[in-house]
CSV table of C-alpha atoms and ligand atoms in Angstrom, one decimal:
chain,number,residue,atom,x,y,z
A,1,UNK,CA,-215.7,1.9,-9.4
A,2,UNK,CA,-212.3,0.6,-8.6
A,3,UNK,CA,-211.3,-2.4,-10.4
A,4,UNK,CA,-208.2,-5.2,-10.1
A,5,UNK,CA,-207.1,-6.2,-13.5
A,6,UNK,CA,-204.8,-9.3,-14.0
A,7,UNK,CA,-203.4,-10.6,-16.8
A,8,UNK,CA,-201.3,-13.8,-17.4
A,9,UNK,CA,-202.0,-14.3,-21.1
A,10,UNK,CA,-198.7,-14.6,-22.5
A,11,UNK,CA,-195.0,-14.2,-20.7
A,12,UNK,CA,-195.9,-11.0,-18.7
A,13,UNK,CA,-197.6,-11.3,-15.2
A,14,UNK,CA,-198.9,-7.9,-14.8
A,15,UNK,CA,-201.6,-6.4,-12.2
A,16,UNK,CA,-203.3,-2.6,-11.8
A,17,UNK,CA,-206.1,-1.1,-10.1
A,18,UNK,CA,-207.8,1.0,-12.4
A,19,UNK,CA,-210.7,3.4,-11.0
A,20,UNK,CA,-213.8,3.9,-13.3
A,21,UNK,CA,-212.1,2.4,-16.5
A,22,UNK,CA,-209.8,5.2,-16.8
A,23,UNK,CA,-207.5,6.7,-14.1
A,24,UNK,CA,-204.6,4.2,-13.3
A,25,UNK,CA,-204.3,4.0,-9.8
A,26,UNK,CA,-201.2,1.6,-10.2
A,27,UNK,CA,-200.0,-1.0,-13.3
A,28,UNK,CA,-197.4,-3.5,-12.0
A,29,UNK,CA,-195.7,-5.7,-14.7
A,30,UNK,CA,-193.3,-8.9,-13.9
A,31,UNK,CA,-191.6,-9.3,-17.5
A,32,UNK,CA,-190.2,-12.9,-17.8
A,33,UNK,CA,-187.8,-11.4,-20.9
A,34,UNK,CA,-184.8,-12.4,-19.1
A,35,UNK,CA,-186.0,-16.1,-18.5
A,36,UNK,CA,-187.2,-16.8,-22.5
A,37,UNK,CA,-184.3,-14.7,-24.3
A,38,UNK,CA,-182.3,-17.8,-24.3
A,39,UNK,CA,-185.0,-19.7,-25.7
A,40,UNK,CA,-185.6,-16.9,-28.7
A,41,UNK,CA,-189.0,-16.9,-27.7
A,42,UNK,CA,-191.3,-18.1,-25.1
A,43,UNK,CA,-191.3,-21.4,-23.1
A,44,UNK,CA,-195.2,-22.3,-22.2
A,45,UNK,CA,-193.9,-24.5,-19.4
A,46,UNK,CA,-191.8,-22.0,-18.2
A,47,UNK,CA,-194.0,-19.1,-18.3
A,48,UNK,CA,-197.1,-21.0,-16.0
A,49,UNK,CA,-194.3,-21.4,-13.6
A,50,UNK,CA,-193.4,-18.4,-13.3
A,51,UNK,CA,-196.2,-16.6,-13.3
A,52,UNK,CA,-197.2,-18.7,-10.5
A,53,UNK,CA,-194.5,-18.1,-8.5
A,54,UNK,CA,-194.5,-14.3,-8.6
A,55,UNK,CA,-198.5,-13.6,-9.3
A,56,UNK,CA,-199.4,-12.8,-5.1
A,57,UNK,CA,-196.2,-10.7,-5.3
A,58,UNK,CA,-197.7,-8.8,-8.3
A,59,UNK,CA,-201.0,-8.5,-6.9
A,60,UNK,CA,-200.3,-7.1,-3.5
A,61,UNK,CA,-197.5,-4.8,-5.0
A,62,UNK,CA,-200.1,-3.0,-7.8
A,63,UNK,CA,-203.0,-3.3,-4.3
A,64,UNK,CA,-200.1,-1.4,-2.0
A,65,UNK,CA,-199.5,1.1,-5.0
A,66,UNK,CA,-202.4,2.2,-5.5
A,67,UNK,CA,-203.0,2.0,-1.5
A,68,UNK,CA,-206.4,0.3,-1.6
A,69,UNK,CA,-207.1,-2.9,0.3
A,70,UNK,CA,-209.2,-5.4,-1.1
A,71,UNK,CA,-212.5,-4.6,0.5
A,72,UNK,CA,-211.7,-1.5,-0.9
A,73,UNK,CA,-212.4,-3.0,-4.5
A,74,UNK,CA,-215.6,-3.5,-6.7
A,75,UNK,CA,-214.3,-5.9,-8.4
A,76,UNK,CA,-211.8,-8.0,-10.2
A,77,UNK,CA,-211.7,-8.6,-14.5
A,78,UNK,CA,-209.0,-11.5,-15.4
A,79,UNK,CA,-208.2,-11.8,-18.7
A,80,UNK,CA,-209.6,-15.3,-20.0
A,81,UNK,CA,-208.5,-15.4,-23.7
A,82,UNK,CA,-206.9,-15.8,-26.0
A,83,UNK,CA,-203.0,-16.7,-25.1
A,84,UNK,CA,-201.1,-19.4,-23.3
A,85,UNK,CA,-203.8,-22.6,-21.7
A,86,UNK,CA,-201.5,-23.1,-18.4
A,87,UNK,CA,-201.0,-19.2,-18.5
A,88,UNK,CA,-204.1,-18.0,-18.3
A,89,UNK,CA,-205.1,-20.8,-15.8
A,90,UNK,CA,-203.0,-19.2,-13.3
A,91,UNK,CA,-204.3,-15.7,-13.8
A,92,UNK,CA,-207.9,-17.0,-13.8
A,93,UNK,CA,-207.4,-19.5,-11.2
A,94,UNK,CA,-206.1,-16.9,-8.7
A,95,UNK,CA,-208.4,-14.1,-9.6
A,96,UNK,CA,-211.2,-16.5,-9.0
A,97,UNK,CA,-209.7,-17.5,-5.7
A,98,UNK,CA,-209.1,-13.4,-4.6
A,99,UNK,CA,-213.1,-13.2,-5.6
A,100,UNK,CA,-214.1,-16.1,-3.5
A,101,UNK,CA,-212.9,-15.4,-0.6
A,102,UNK,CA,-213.3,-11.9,-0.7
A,103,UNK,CA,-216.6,-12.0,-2.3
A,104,UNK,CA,-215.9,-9.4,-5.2
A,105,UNK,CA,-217.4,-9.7,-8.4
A,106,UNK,CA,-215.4,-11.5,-10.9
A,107,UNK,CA,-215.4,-11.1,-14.7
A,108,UNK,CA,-213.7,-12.6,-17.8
A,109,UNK,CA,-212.1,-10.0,-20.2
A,110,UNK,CA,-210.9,-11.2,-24.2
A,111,UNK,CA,-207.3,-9.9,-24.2
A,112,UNK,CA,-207.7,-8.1,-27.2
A,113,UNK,CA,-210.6,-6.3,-26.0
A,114,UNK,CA,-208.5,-5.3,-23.2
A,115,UNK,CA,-205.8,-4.3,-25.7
A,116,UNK,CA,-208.4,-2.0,-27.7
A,117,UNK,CA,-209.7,-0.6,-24.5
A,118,UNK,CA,-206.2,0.6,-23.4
A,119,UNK,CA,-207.2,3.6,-26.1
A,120,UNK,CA,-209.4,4.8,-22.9
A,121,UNK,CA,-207.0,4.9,-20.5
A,122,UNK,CA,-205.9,8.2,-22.1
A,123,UNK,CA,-208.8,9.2,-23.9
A,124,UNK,CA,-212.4,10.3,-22.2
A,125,UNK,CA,-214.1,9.7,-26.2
A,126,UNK,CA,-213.2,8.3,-29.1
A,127,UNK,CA,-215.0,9.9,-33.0
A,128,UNK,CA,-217.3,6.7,-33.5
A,129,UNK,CA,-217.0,4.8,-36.4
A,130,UNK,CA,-213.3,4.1,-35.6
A,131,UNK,CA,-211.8,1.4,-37.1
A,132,UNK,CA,-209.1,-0.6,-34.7
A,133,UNK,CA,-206.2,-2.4,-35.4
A,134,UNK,CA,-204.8,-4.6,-33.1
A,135,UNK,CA,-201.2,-5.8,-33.7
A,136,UNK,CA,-198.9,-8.3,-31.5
A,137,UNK,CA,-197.4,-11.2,-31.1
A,138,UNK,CA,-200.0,-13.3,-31.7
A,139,UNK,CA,-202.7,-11.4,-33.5
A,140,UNK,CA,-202.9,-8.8,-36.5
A,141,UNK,CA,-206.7,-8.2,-36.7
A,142,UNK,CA,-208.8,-5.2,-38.1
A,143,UNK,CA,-211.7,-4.3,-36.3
A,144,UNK,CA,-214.7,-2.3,-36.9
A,145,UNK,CA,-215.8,0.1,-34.2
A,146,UNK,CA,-219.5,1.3,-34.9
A,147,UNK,CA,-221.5,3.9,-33.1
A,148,UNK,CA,-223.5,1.3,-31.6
A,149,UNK,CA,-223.3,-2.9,-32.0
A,150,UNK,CA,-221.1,-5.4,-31.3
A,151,UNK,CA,-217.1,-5.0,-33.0
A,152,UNK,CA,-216.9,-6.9,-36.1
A,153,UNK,CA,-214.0,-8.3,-37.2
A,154,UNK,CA,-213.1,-6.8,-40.6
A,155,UNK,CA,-209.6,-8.3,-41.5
A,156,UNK,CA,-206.7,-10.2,-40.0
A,157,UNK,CA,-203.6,-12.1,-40.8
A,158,UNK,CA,-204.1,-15.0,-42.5
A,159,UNK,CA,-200.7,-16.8,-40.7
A,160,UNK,CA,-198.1,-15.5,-39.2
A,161,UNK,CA,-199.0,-12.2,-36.4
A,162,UNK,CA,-197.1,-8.8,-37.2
A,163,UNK,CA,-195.3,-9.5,-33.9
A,164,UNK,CA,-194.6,-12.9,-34.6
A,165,UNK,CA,-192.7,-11.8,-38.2
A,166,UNK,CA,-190.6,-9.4,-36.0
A,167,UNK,CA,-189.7,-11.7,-33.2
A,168,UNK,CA,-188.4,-14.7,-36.0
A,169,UNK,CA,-187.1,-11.9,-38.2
A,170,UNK,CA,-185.3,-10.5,-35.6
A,171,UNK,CA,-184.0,-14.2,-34.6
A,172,UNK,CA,-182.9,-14.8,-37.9
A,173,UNK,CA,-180.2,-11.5,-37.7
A,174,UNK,CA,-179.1,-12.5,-34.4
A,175,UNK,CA,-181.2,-10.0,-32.6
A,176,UNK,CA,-182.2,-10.9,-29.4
A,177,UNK,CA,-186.0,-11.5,-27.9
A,178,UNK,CA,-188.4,-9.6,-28.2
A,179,UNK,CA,-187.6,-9.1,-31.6
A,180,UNK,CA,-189.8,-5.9,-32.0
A,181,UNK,CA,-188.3,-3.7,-29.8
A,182,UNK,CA,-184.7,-4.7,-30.7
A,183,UNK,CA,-185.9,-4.5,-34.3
A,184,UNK,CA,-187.5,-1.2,-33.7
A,185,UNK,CA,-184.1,0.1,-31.7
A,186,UNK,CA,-180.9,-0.8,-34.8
A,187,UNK,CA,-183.6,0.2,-37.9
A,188,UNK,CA,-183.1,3.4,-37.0
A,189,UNK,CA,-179.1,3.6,-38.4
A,190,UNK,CA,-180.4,1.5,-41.3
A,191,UNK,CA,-181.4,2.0,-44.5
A,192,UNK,CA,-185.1,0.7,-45.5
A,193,UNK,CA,-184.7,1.4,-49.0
A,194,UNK,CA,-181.2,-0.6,-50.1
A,195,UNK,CA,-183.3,-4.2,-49.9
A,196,UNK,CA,-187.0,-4.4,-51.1
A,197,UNK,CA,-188.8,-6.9,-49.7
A,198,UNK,CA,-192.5,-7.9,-50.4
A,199,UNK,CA,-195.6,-6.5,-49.6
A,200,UNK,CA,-197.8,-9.4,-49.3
A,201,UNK,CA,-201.8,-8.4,-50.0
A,202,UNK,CA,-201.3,-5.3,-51.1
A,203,UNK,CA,-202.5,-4.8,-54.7
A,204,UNK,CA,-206.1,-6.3,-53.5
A,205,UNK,CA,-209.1,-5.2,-51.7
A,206,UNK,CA,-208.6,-7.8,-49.1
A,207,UNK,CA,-208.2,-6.8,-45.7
A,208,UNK,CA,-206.2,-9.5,-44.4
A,209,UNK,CA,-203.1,-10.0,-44.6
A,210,UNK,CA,-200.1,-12.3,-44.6
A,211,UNK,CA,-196.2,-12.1,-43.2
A,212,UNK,CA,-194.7,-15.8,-43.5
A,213,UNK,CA,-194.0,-15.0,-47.0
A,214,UNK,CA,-192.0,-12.1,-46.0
A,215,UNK,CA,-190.4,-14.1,-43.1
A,216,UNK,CA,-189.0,-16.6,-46.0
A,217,UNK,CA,-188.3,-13.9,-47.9
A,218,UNK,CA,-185.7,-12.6,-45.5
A,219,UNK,CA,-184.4,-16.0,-45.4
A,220,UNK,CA,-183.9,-16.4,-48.6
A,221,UNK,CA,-182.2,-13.5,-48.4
A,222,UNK,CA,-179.8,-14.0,-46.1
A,223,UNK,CA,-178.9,-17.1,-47.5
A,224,UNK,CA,-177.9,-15.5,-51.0
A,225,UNK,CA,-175.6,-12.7,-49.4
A,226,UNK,CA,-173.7,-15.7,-47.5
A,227,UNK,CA,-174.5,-14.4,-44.4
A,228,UNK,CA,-172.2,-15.9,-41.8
A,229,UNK,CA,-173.9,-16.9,-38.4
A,230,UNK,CA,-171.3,-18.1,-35.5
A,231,UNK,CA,-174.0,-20.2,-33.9
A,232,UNK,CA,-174.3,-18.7,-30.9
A,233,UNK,CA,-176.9,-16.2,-31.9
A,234,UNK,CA,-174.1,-13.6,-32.7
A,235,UNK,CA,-173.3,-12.6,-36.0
A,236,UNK,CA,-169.6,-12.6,-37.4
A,237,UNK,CA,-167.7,-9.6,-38.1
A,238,UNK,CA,-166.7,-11.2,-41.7
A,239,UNK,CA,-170.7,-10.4,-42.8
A,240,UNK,CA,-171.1,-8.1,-45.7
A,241,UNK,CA,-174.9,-7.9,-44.8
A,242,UNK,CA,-175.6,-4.3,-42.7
A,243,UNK,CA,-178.2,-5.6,-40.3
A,244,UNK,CA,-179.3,-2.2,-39.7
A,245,UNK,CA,-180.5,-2.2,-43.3
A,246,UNK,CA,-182.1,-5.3,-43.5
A,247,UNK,CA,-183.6,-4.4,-40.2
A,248,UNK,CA,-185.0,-1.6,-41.5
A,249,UNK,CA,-186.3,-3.0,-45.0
A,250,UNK,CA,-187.9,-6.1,-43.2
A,251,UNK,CA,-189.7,-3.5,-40.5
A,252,UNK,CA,-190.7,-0.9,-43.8
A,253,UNK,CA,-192.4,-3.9,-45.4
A,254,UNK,CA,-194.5,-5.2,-42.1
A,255,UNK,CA,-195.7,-1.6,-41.3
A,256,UNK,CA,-196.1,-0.5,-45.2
A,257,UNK,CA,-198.7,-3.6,-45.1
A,258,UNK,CA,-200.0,-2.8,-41.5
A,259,UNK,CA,-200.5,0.8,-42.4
A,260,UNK,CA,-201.9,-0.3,-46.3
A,261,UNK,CA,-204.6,-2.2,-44.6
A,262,UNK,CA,-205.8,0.1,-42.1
A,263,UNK,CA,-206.5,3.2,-44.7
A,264,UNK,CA,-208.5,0.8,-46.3
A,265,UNK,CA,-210.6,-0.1,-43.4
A,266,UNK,CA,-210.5,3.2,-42.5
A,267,UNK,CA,-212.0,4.2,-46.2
A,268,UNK,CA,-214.0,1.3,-46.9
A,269,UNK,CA,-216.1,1.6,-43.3
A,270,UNK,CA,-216.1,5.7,-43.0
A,271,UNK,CA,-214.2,5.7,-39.8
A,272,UNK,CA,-213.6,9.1,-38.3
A,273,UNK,CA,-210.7,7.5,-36.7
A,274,UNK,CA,-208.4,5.0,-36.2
A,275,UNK,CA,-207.1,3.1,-32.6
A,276,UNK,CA,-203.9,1.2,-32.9
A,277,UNK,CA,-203.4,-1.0,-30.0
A,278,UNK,CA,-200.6,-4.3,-28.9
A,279,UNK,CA,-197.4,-4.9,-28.4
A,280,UNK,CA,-196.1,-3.7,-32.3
A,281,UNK,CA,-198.0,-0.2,-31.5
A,282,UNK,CA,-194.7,0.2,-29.6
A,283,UNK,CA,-193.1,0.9,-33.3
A,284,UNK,CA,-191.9,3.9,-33.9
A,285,UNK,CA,-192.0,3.6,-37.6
A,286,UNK,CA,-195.7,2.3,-37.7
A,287,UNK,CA,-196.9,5.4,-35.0
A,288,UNK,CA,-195.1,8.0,-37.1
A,289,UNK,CA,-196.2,6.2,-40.5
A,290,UNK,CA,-199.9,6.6,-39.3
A,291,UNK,CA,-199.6,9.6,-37.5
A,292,UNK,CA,-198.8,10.9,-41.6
A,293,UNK,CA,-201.8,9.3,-42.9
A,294,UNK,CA,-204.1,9.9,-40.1
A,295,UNK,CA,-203.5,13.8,-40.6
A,296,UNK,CA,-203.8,13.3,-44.6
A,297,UNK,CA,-207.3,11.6,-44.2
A,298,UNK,CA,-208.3,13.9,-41.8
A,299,UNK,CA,-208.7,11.3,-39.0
A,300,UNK,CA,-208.0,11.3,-35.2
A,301,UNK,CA,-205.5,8.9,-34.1
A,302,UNK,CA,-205.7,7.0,-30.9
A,303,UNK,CA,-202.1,4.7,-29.6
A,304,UNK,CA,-202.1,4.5,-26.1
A,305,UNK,CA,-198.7,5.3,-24.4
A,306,UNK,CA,-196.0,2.2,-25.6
A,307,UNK,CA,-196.2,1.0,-21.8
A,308,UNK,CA,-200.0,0.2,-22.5
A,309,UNK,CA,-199.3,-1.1,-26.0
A,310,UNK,CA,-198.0,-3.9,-24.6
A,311,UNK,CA,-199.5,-6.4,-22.2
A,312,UNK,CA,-200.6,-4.6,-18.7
A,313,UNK,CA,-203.4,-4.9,-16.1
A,314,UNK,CA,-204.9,-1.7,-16.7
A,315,UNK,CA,-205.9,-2.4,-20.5
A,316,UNK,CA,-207.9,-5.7,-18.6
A,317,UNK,CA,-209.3,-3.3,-15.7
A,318,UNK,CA,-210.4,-0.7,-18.5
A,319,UNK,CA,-212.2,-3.5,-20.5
A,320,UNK,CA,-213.4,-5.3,-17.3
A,321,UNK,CA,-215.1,-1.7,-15.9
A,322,UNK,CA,-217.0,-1.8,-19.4
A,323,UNK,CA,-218.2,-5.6,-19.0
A,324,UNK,CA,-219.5,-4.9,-15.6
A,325,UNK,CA,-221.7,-2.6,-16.7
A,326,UNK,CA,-222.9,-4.8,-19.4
A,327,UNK,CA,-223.2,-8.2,-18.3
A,328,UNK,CA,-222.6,-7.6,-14.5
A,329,UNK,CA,-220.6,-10.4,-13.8
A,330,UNK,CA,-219.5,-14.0,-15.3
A,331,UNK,CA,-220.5,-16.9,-12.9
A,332,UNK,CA,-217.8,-17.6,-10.5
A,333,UNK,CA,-217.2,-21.2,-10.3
A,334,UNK,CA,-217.7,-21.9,-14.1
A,335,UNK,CA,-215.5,-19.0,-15.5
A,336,UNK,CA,-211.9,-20.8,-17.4
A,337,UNK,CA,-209.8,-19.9,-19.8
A,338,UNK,CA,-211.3,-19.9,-23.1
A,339,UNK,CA,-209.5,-19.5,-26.6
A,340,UNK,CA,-211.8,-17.3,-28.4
A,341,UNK,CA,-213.8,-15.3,-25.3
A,342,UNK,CA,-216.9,-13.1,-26.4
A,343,UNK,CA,-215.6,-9.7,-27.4
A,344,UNK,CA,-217.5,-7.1,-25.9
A,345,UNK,CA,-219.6,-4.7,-27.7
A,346,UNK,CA,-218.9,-1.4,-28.6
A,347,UNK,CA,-218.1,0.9,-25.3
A,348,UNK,CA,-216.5,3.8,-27.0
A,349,UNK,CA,-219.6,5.5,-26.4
A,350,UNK,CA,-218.9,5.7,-22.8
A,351,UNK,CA,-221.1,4.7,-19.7
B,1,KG4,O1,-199.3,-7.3,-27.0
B,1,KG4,P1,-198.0,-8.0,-26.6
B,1,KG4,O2,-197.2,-7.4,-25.5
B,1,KG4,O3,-198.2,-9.5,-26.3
B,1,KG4,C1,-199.1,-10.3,-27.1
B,1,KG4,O4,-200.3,-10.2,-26.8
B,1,KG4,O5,-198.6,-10.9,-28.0
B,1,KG4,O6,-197.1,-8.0,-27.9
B,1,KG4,C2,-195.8,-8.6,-28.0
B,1,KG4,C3,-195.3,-8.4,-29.4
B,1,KG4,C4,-194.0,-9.1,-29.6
B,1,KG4,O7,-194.0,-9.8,-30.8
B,1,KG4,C5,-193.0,-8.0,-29.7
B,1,KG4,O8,-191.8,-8.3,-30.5
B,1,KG4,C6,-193.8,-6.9,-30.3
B,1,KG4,O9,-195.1,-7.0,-29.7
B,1,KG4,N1,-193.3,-5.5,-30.0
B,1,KG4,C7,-192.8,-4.7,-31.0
B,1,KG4,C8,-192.3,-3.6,-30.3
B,1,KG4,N2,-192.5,-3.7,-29.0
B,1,KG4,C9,-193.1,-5.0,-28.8
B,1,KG4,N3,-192.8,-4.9,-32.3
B,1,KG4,C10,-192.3,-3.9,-33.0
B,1,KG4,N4,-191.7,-2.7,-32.5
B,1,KG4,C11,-191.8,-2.5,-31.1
B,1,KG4,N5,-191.3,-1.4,-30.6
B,2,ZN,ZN1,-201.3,-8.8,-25.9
């Protein structure tokens, strides 16, 4: 079964053909980085217009890639929530339009369902129960996988998303956007132990969690040491703060609590292992740090590749191939974007 994905959810317009829910035939992405850096995060008005003006590109260039025409296709799965209103309308809208006129079958795909099923795209079977944390810019939820049922959602931040806390962190030293990656990048000449900042959640049994306070936190720190800011997102030569340490203390304290949590679920719902999918996936501290405790507790660990971590068409394909199988397709003409879409059920087992 060869499947189109699309996805328009945030500030990526990205397009693959997937075959079967696994082998990626091609996975085209259009980053808008360039246009929102100046912005220090993402421009909703900006990102529908883009994505608008470059989606057919995207589209044909992941259909020439994978050299299949559209006749060629069973279908097409468009990712129809959560993320941007006027972003996702243009994903759905043309996906809708391709299916029309084409008459493919069209389905809506959650885009954190498609995050979670990127753990196929590399992996024929995953040890059911898993538990699955999905991390990125605008979501930090725990689910639980079971061998058969619906995902339930067992924790999730309570405010800010993991990815959020690195993007304003990273904002706040001067760093620019995405904040993750360029967070990810100078942490490794710092220091994580020289500045200790909280670890919101931890001493309880709660699963969810919370980063604003550690956001303020860093604030509040910065302010103290008299850290000197030239305006123009650059920082002066005169500071006495190491931004590679802070970098590296603020990072220790989102992935101590990211890692914290997910042993937890792990432990408190027998998982036999653990998926960590999004954007923040693409840490290097977090994948080493549960690499560690994966192998301590015995547990298989499942991170797709960093280039499926973050937002792609294949991840919507892979979920969209298990959909189709499930609920055939969602009606064509009533199909929008929706905030909170259905998440599908649980399709480790395979088809
Ligand atoms: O999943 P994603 O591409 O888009 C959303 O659905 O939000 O995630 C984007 C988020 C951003 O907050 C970005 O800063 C973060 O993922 N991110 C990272 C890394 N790469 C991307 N965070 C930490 N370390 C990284 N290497
Ligand atoms: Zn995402």
């Amino acid at each position: 079964m060869l499947l189109l994905g699309i996805e328009t959810s945030c500030d990526e317009t990205a397009a693959a053909v997937v075959k079967d829910g696994r082998e990626v035939l091609s996975n085209v992405l259009y980053s808008q980085e360039q246009i929102h850096q100046k912005y220090g995060g993402v421009v909703p008005e900006l990102a529908c217009r883009q994505h608008t003006a470059v989606i057919s590109d995207v589209v044909c260039a992941a259909l020439d890639k994978a050299r299949v025409e559209l006749r060629d296709l069973s279908g097409i799965a468009v990712t129809q929530g959560p993320g941007l209103m006027g972003a996702l309308l243009v994903g759905v809208s043309f996906g809708k339009a391709l299916a029309y006129r084409h008459k493919l079958r069209l389905i809506g795909v959650n885009h954190l369902e498609g995050h979670i099923a990127a753990v196929h795209l590399e992996n024929r079977t995953v040890e059911l129960p898993a538990v699955a944390l999905v991390v990125s810019g605008g979501h930090t939820n725990i689910y639980f996988v079971p061998a058969h049922g619906p995902l339930e959602l067992a924790g999730q931040t309570i405010d800010d998303a993991a990815g959020e806390a690195f993007d304003k962190g990273a904002k706040m030293l001067g760093l620019a956007y995405p904040g993750g990656p360029a967070i990810d990048r100078i942490s490794k000449t710092g220091d994580p132990t020289r500045i200790n900042f909280p670890r919101p959640y931890l001493r309880n049994d709660s699963l969810d969690m919370s980063f604003s306070g550690l956001k303020t936190s860093l604030r509040y720190y910065l302010e103290r040491s008299g850290f000197p800011h030239t305006g123009r997102g650059q920082i002066s030569n005169l500071s006495p703060v190491s931004i590679p340490d802070v970098a590296a203390a603020f990072q220790q304290a989102i992935v101590d609590v990211l890692v914290e949590k997910t042993v937890l679920a792990a432990d408190r719902y027998g998982a036999r292992s653990v998926c960590v999918t999004g954007g923040v996936a693409a840490n290097i501290n977090l994948r080493q740090r549960l690499a560690e405790v994966c192998r301590e507790g015995g547990r298989s660990l499942y991170i797709p590749n960093p280039s499926y971590c973050t937002d792609n068409g294949a991840m919507i394909a892979a979920a969209g191939y298990f959909r189709f199988h499930r609920e055939r397709e969602s009606p064509l003409l009533t199909l929008s974007p929706q905030t909170a879409p259905p998440m599908g059920g649980s399709w480790f087992t395979g088809i």
